[in-house]
């Protein structure tokens, strides 16, 4: 089947469940994108079953100390293609002697391969709903020599077995001052085990989130020079994409405690990035 046929098929068919994911009956198509936008990056994950995601677009992030990255493994067991989707998993660590990680988790990012400033991103995904679950699709940068390292846009995250999605903007101000006074976290009630299209539209003045085309939150650049000087808006730098399945660290919340003997799984059907046409 050609890539164009697969692309059309994804707009017309449901994918069946796999391992821990349930069957699904939700809409599958992307939301209509304004004619002002043009597609600049996409992956339909149509490679052969069992293969790694396209190395021209994705690589494995390093294992670091953050909750999402502390158990990352560059392994086909936790990040692979299956049924026209990218499968990211968190599994018990039973196969790497000498590795102290309690689990192995799958993640991919476009760092060094694709970054962009401003645009519209859509990701179609679903996940299991289990205590300790912590998957995400998000944008960030690791340039610690600039203000930009404070910039992170969470297209979507899920926390444990909650029946909701979360959408967050982390600016320099929100990271450094818990009492920054502006709402930057938004949640939306839904069944996370079903397919949904999560979107974000990022401009020079605002970040707007959607779920299946419905607006669920917006973070706006302040007109207050004092707040701007504190980093209320630090989103004018190129960011790259991250897709990952991790598990929580508890943090005082029962729903965020990982069950290290279980398998967690998130499927990413496709990801598409659009930018406004150059005048």
mmCIF file of C-alpha atoms in Angstrom:
data_model
loop_
_atom_site.group_PDB
_atom_site.id
_atom_site.type_symbol
_atom_site.label_atom_id
_atom_site.label_comp_id
_atom_site.label_asym_id
_atom_site.label_seq_id
_atom_site.Cartn_x
_atom_site.Cartn_y
_atom_site.Cartn_z
ATOM 1 C CA UNK A 1 0.000 0.000 0.000
ATOM 2 C CA UNK A 2 1.390 3.401 -0.921
ATOM 3 C CA UNK A 3 1.924 6.117 1.674
ATOM 4 C CA UNK A 4 -0.926 8.213 0.229
ATOM 5 C CA UNK A 5 -3.288 5.253 0.482
ATOM 6 C CA UNK A 6 -2.274 4.719 4.086
ATOM 7 C CA UNK A 7 -2.780 8.388 4.813
ATOM 8 C CA UNK A 8 -6.334 8.187 3.415
ATOM 9 C CA UNK A 9 -7.003 4.950 5.244
ATOM 10 C CA UNK A 10 -6.164 6.598 8.554
ATOM 11 C CA UNK A 11 -8.839 9.187 7.944
ATOM 12 C CA UNK A 12 -11.484 6.495 7.338
ATOM 13 C CA UNK A 13 -10.749 3.555 9.635
ATOM 14 C CA UNK A 14 -10.368 2.745 13.310
ATOM 15 C CA UNK A 15 -7.308 0.913 14.554
ATOM 16 C CA UNK A 16 -7.916 -2.099 16.785
ATOM 17 C CA UNK A 17 -6.629 -2.392 20.346
ATOM 18 C CA UNK A 18 -3.128 -3.704 21.146
ATOM 19 C CA UNK A 19 -1.855 -5.150 24.429
ATOM 20 C CA UNK A 20 -3.209 -2.929 27.198
ATOM 21 C CA UNK A 21 -5.246 -0.549 25.034
ATOM 22 C CA UNK A 22 -8.989 -0.976 24.661
ATOM 23 C CA UNK A 23 -11.031 -0.895 21.452
ATOM 24 C CA UNK A 24 -12.151 2.493 20.212
ATOM 25 C CA UNK A 25 -15.113 4.131 18.516
ATOM 26 C CA UNK A 26 -14.106 7.808 18.506
ATOM 27 C CA UNK A 27 -13.596 10.059 15.471
ATOM 28 C CA UNK A 28 -10.328 9.531 13.632
ATOM 29 C CA UNK A 29 -9.812 12.450 11.307
ATOM 30 C CA UNK A 30 -7.668 15.527 11.808
ATOM 31 C CA UNK A 31 -9.362 18.850 12.300
ATOM 32 C CA UNK A 32 -9.528 21.161 9.300
ATOM 33 C CA UNK A 33 -6.484 23.407 9.180
ATOM 34 C CA UNK A 34 -6.802 26.987 7.969
ATOM 35 C CA UNK A 35 -5.731 27.714 4.416
ATOM 36 C CA UNK A 36 -3.206 30.121 5.941
ATOM 37 C CA UNK A 37 -1.157 27.123 7.084
ATOM 38 C CA UNK A 38 1.100 24.728 5.179
ATOM 39 C CA UNK A 39 2.349 21.323 6.339
ATOM 40 C CA UNK A 40 6.067 21.488 7.243
ATOM 41 C CA UNK A 41 6.579 18.207 9.143
ATOM 42 C CA UNK A 42 4.633 14.997 9.578
ATOM 43 C CA UNK A 43 4.956 11.344 10.380
ATOM 44 C CA UNK A 44 2.175 8.834 9.775
ATOM 45 C CA UNK A 45 4.257 6.013 11.319
ATOM 46 C CA UNK A 46 3.620 3.726 8.370
ATOM 47 C CA UNK A 47 6.892 1.839 8.535
ATOM 48 C CA UNK A 48 6.894 -1.976 8.805
ATOM 49 C CA UNK A 49 5.694 -3.506 12.042
ATOM 50 C CA UNK A 50 8.477 -3.934 14.563
ATOM 51 C CA UNK A 51 10.712 -1.266 13.052
ATOM 52 C CA UNK A 52 12.034 1.779 14.864
ATOM 53 C CA UNK A 53 10.558 5.194 14.009
ATOM 54 C CA UNK A 54 12.129 6.991 11.041
ATOM 55 C CA UNK A 55 15.739 7.858 12.081
ATOM 56 C CA UNK A 56 15.716 10.831 9.704
ATOM 57 C CA UNK A 57 13.056 12.415 11.918
ATOM 58 C CA UNK A 58 13.430 10.902 15.381
ATOM 59 C CA UNK A 59 16.066 9.809 17.857
ATOM 60 C CA UNK A 60 16.025 8.589 21.447
ATOM 61 C CA UNK A 61 16.430 11.229 24.176
ATOM 62 C CA UNK A 62 19.165 10.644 26.744
ATOM 63 C CA UNK A 63 18.353 9.205 30.129
ATOM 64 C CA UNK A 64 18.462 12.086 32.616
ATOM 65 C CA UNK A 65 17.101 12.808 36.096
ATOM 66 C CA UNK A 66 13.668 14.236 35.293
ATOM 67 C CA UNK A 67 10.641 12.055 35.986
ATOM 68 C CA UNK A 68 9.840 11.596 32.299
ATOM 69 C CA UNK A 69 13.418 10.699 31.296
ATOM 70 C CA UNK A 70 14.873 8.822 34.268
ATOM 71 C CA UNK A 71 14.232 5.345 32.844
ATOM 72 C CA UNK A 72 14.429 5.958 29.083
ATOM 73 C CA UNK A 73 15.860 3.063 27.077
ATOM 74 C CA UNK A 74 17.026 3.082 23.476
ATOM 75 C CA UNK A 75 15.314 -0.219 22.817
ATOM 76 C CA UNK A 76 12.925 -1.650 20.257
ATOM 77 C CA UNK A 77 11.013 -3.128 23.198
ATOM 78 C CA UNK A 78 9.717 0.293 24.284
ATOM 79 C CA UNK A 79 9.504 2.345 21.058
ATOM 80 C CA UNK A 80 8.456 0.649 17.828
ATOM 81 C CA UNK A 81 6.005 0.731 14.935
ATOM 82 C CA UNK A 82 2.895 -1.429 15.032
ATOM 83 C CA UNK A 83 -0.212 -1.240 12.875
ATOM 84 C CA UNK A 84 0.593 2.192 11.445
ATOM 85 C CA UNK A 85 1.253 3.785 14.846
ATOM 86 C CA UNK A 86 4.211 4.562 17.068
ATOM 87 C CA UNK A 87 3.952 2.455 20.208
ATOM 88 C CA UNK A 88 5.753 3.780 23.287
ATOM 89 C CA UNK A 89 5.761 1.578 26.362
ATOM 90 C CA UNK A 90 6.959 1.445 29.946
ATOM 91 C CA UNK A 91 7.847 -2.107 30.929
ATOM 92 C CA UNK A 92 9.409 -3.861 33.933
ATOM 93 C CA UNK A 93 13.192 -3.908 33.625
ATOM 94 C CA UNK A 94 14.067 -7.580 33.530
ATOM 95 C CA UNK A 95 16.425 -7.718 30.584
ATOM 96 C CA UNK A 96 19.332 -5.318 31.119
ATOM 97 C CA UNK A 97 21.817 -6.682 33.681
ATOM 98 C CA UNK A 98 23.496 -3.937 35.663
ATOM 99 C CA UNK A 99 20.833 -1.373 34.801
ATOM 100 C CA UNK A 100 19.418 0.097 38.009
ATOM 101 C CA UNK A 101 16.287 1.490 36.325
ATOM 102 C CA UNK A 102 13.170 -0.115 37.779
ATOM 103 C CA UNK A 103 11.407 0.174 34.421
ATOM 104 C CA UNK A 104 12.352 0.858 30.806
ATOM 105 C CA UNK A 105 10.418 3.627 29.042
ATOM 106 C CA UNK A 106 10.080 4.662 25.413
ATOM 107 C CA UNK A 107 10.570 8.160 24.027
ATOM 108 C CA UNK A 108 11.489 9.881 20.767
ATOM 109 C CA UNK A 109 12.312 13.483 19.917
ATOM 110 C CA UNK A 110 13.240 15.597 16.894
ATOM 111 C CA UNK A 111 16.112 17.453 18.570
ATOM 112 C CA UNK A 112 18.786 18.270 15.990
ATOM 113 C CA UNK A 113 16.521 17.106 13.154
ATOM 114 C CA UNK A 114 13.461 19.347 13.225
ATOM 115 C CA UNK A 115 12.737 22.489 15.234
ATOM 116 C CA UNK A 116 10.321 25.301 14.507
ATOM 117 C CA UNK A 117 9.134 28.636 15.867
ATOM 118 C CA UNK A 118 5.375 29.269 15.872
ATOM 119 C CA UNK A 119 2.890 26.993 14.177
ATOM 120 C CA UNK A 120 0.098 24.499 14.669
ATOM 121 C CA UNK A 121 0.704 20.938 15.874
ATOM 122 C CA UNK A 122 -1.751 18.054 15.931
ATOM 123 C CA UNK A 123 -1.142 14.637 17.440
ATOM 124 C CA UNK A 124 -3.568 11.740 17.352
ATOM 125 C CA UNK A 125 -3.002 9.437 20.299
ATOM 126 C CA UNK A 126 -4.527 7.226 22.965
ATOM 127 C CA UNK A 127 -3.200 5.652 26.139
ATOM 128 C CA UNK A 128 -4.091 3.265 28.934
ATOM 129 C CA UNK A 129 -5.695 4.594 32.084
ATOM 130 C CA UNK A 130 -3.655 3.085 34.887
ATOM 131 C CA UNK A 131 -2.342 4.365 38.210
ATOM 132 C CA UNK A 132 1.118 5.826 37.619
ATOM 133 C CA UNK A 133 0.637 6.478 33.897
ATOM 134 C CA UNK A 134 2.499 9.529 32.530
ATOM 135 C CA UNK A 135 2.547 9.882 28.705
ATOM 136 C CA UNK A 136 2.953 13.135 26.799
ATOM 137 C CA UNK A 137 3.312 14.909 23.476
ATOM 138 C CA UNK A 138 5.124 18.215 23.909
ATOM 139 C CA UNK A 139 7.509 20.890 22.672
ATOM 140 C CA UNK A 140 10.688 22.064 24.344
ATOM 141 C CA UNK A 141 14.310 23.135 23.969
ATOM 142 C CA UNK A 142 17.534 22.272 25.758
ATOM 143 C CA UNK A 143 19.551 25.364 24.921
ATOM 144 C CA UNK A 144 20.694 26.243 28.435
ATOM 145 C CA UNK A 145 22.698 29.222 27.196
ATOM 146 C CA UNK A 146 19.546 31.228 26.530
ATOM 147 C CA UNK A 147 16.314 32.134 28.231
ATOM 148 C CA UNK A 148 14.720 29.536 25.950
ATOM 149 C CA UNK A 149 15.543 26.622 28.241
ATOM 150 C CA UNK A 150 12.598 27.663 30.384
ATOM 151 C CA UNK A 151 10.246 27.190 27.439
ATOM 152 C CA UNK A 152 8.032 24.136 27.290
ATOM 153 C CA UNK A 153 4.626 23.678 25.682
ATOM 154 C CA UNK A 154 2.808 20.511 26.690
ATOM 155 C CA UNK A 155 0.457 19.687 23.845
ATOM 156 C CA UNK A 156 -1.040 16.996 26.046
ATOM 157 C CA UNK A 157 -0.158 14.996 29.151
ATOM 158 C CA UNK A 158 -2.029 12.374 31.152
ATOM 159 C CA UNK A 159 -1.580 11.730 34.860
ATOM 160 C CA UNK A 160 -2.305 8.306 36.293
ATOM 161 C CA UNK A 161 -5.835 6.978 35.910
ATOM 162 C CA UNK A 162 -7.515 10.369 35.650
ATOM 163 C CA UNK A 163 -10.188 10.664 32.966
ATOM 164 C CA UNK A 164 -8.745 13.913 31.644
ATOM 165 C CA UNK A 165 -6.031 15.450 29.514
ATOM 166 C CA UNK A 166 -3.748 18.250 30.723
ATOM 167 C CA UNK A 167 -2.296 21.106 28.663
ATOM 168 C CA UNK A 168 0.401 23.421 30.030
ATOM 169 C CA UNK A 169 2.714 26.304 29.128
ATOM 170 C CA UNK A 170 5.934 26.494 31.153
ATOM 171 C CA UNK A 171 7.515 29.918 30.759
ATOM 172 C CA UNK A 172 10.484 31.367 32.605
ATOM 173 C CA UNK A 173 8.058 33.038 35.023
ATOM 174 C CA UNK A 174 5.869 30.009 35.697
ATOM 175 C CA UNK A 175 8.936 27.867 36.398
ATOM 176 C CA UNK A 176 10.638 30.362 38.714
ATOM 177 C CA UNK A 177 7.600 31.737 40.552
ATOM 178 C CA UNK A 178 4.763 29.494 41.709
ATOM 179 C CA UNK A 179 2.685 32.611 42.442
ATOM 180 C CA UNK A 180 2.969 34.046 38.960
ATOM 181 C CA UNK A 181 -0.752 34.815 38.906
ATOM 182 C CA UNK A 182 -1.624 33.643 35.386
ATOM 183 C CA UNK A 183 -3.364 30.407 34.556
ATOM 184 C CA UNK A 184 -1.039 28.194 32.539
ATOM 185 C CA UNK A 185 -2.515 24.715 33.128
ATOM 186 C CA UNK A 186 -5.774 23.533 31.553
ATOM 187 C CA UNK A 187 -7.561 20.180 31.822
ATOM 188 C CA UNK A 188 -10.264 18.530 29.745
ATOM 189 C CA UNK A 189 -12.513 15.632 30.734
ATOM 190 C CA UNK A 190 -12.441 12.699 28.289
ATOM 191 C CA UNK A 191 -11.784 8.988 27.896
ATOM 192 C CA UNK A 192 -8.019 8.844 27.354
ATOM 193 C CA UNK A 193 -8.167 5.226 26.152
ATOM 194 C CA UNK A 194 -9.889 6.360 22.952
ATOM 195 C CA UNK A 195 -8.303 8.113 20.017
ATOM 196 C CA UNK A 196 -8.334 11.898 20.215
ATOM 197 C CA UNK A 197 -6.653 14.650 18.220
ATOM 198 C CA UNK A 198 -4.731 16.977 20.526
ATOM 199 C CA UNK A 199 -3.661 20.287 19.044
ATOM 200 C CA UNK A 200 -1.798 23.445 19.914
ATOM 201 C CA UNK A 201 -1.595 26.691 17.950
ATOM 202 C CA UNK A 202 1.458 28.718 18.935
ATOM 203 C CA UNK A 203 1.848 32.293 17.727
ATOM 204 C CA UNK A 204 3.993 35.246 18.768
ATOM 205 C CA UNK A 205 1.209 36.331 21.165
ATOM 206 C CA UNK A 206 -0.600 33.239 22.410
ATOM 207 C CA UNK A 207 -0.699 29.466 22.857
ATOM 208 C CA UNK A 208 -4.097 27.859 22.246
ATOM 209 C CA UNK A 209 -4.923 24.200 22.916
ATOM 210 C CA UNK A 210 -7.638 22.086 21.304
ATOM 211 C CA UNK A 211 -8.992 18.565 21.738
ATOM 212 C CA UNK A 212 -10.821 17.187 18.697
ATOM 213 C CA UNK A 213 -11.077 20.761 17.438
ATOM 214 C CA UNK A 214 -12.593 22.155 20.656
ATOM 215 C CA UNK A 215 -10.700 24.932 22.432
ATOM 216 C CA UNK A 216 -9.709 23.824 25.932
ATOM 217 C CA UNK A 217 -7.304 26.572 27.027
ATOM 218 C CA UNK A 218 -5.231 29.591 26.045
ATOM 219 C CA UNK A 219 -2.101 31.243 27.467
ATOM 220 C CA UNK A 220 -1.630 34.825 26.264
ATOM 221 C CA UNK A 221 1.431 37.067 26.160
ATOM 222 C CA UNK A 222 1.049 39.754 28.803
ATOM 223 C CA UNK A 223 0.951 43.477 28.052
ATOM 224 C CA UNK A 224 2.517 44.144 31.455
ATOM 225 C CA UNK A 225 6.176 45.061 30.928
ATOM 226 C CA UNK A 226 6.980 44.061 34.495
ATOM 227 C CA UNK A 227 5.729 40.514 33.934
ATOM 228 C CA UNK A 228 7.460 40.296 30.566
ATOM 229 C CA UNK A 229 10.738 41.299 32.221
ATOM 230 C CA UNK A 230 10.268 38.348 34.600
ATOM 231 C CA UNK A 231 9.846 35.946 31.691
ATOM 232 C CA UNK A 232 6.050 35.659 31.500
ATOM 233 C CA UNK A 233 6.476 34.996 27.776
ATOM 234 C CA UNK A 234 9.551 33.004 26.784
ATOM 235 C CA UNK A 235 8.223 31.311 23.668
ATOM 236 C CA UNK A 236 10.007 33.125 20.851
ATOM 237 C CA UNK A 237 12.630 30.421 20.285
ATOM 238 C CA UNK A 238 12.529 27.280 18.117
ATOM 239 C CA UNK A 239 11.267 24.170 19.906
ATOM 240 C CA UNK A 240 11.428 20.486 19.009
ATOM 241 C CA UNK A 241 8.889 17.669 19.399
ATOM 242 C CA UNK A 242 8.886 14.981 22.098
ATOM 243 C CA UNK A 243 6.617 11.922 22.229
ATOM 244 C CA UNK A 244 6.997 9.650 25.218
ATOM 245 C CA UNK A 245 5.563 7.097 27.595
ATOM 246 C CA UNK A 246 6.770 7.423 31.151
ATOM 247 C CA UNK A 247 5.472 6.716 34.628
ATOM 248 C CA UNK A 248 5.019 9.021 37.585
ATOM 249 C CA UNK A 249 7.095 9.405 40.728
ATOM 250 C CA UNK A 250 4.280 9.615 43.239
ATOM 251 C CA UNK A 251 4.837 13.199 44.309
ATOM 252 C CA UNK A 252 2.378 12.715 47.152
ATOM 253 C CA UNK A 253 -0.443 11.623 44.832
ATOM 254 C CA UNK A 254 -1.715 8.038 44.886
ATOM 255 C CA UNK A 255 -2.757 8.170 41.231
ATOM 256 C CA UNK A 256 0.826 9.036 40.214
ATOM 257 C CA UNK A 257 2.639 6.141 41.917
ATOM 258 C CA UNK A 258 4.142 3.821 39.266
ATOM 259 C CA UNK A 259 3.263 0.144 39.301
ATOM 260 C CA UNK A 260 6.647 -1.119 38.190
ATOM 261 C CA UNK A 261 5.472 -4.663 37.567
ATOM 262 C CA UNK A 262 2.925 -3.579 34.957
ATOM 263 C CA UNK A 263 3.161 -2.548 31.310
ATOM 264 C CA UNK A 264 2.033 0.917 30.245
ATOM 265 C CA UNK A 265 1.422 1.832 26.632
ATOM 266 C CA UNK A 266 0.601 4.879 24.503
ATOM 267 C CA UNK A 267 -0.009 4.868 20.754
ATOM 268 C CA UNK A 268 0.688 7.831 18.499
ATOM 269 C CA UNK A 269 -1.180 7.420 15.221
ATOM 270 C CA UNK A 270 0.349 10.469 13.564
ATOM 271 C CA UNK A 271 1.851 13.891 14.228
ATOM 272 C CA UNK A 272 1.626 16.923 11.903
ATOM 273 C CA UNK A 273 3.146 20.377 12.136
ATOM 274 C CA UNK A 274 1.894 23.366 10.131
ATOM 275 C CA UNK A 275 3.213 26.877 9.805
ATOM 276 C CA UNK A 276 1.641 29.981 8.336
ATOM 277 C CA UNK A 277 2.448 30.637 4.719
ATOM 278 C CA UNK A 278 5.081 33.270 4.068
ATOM 279 C CA UNK A 279 3.417 36.378 2.607
#
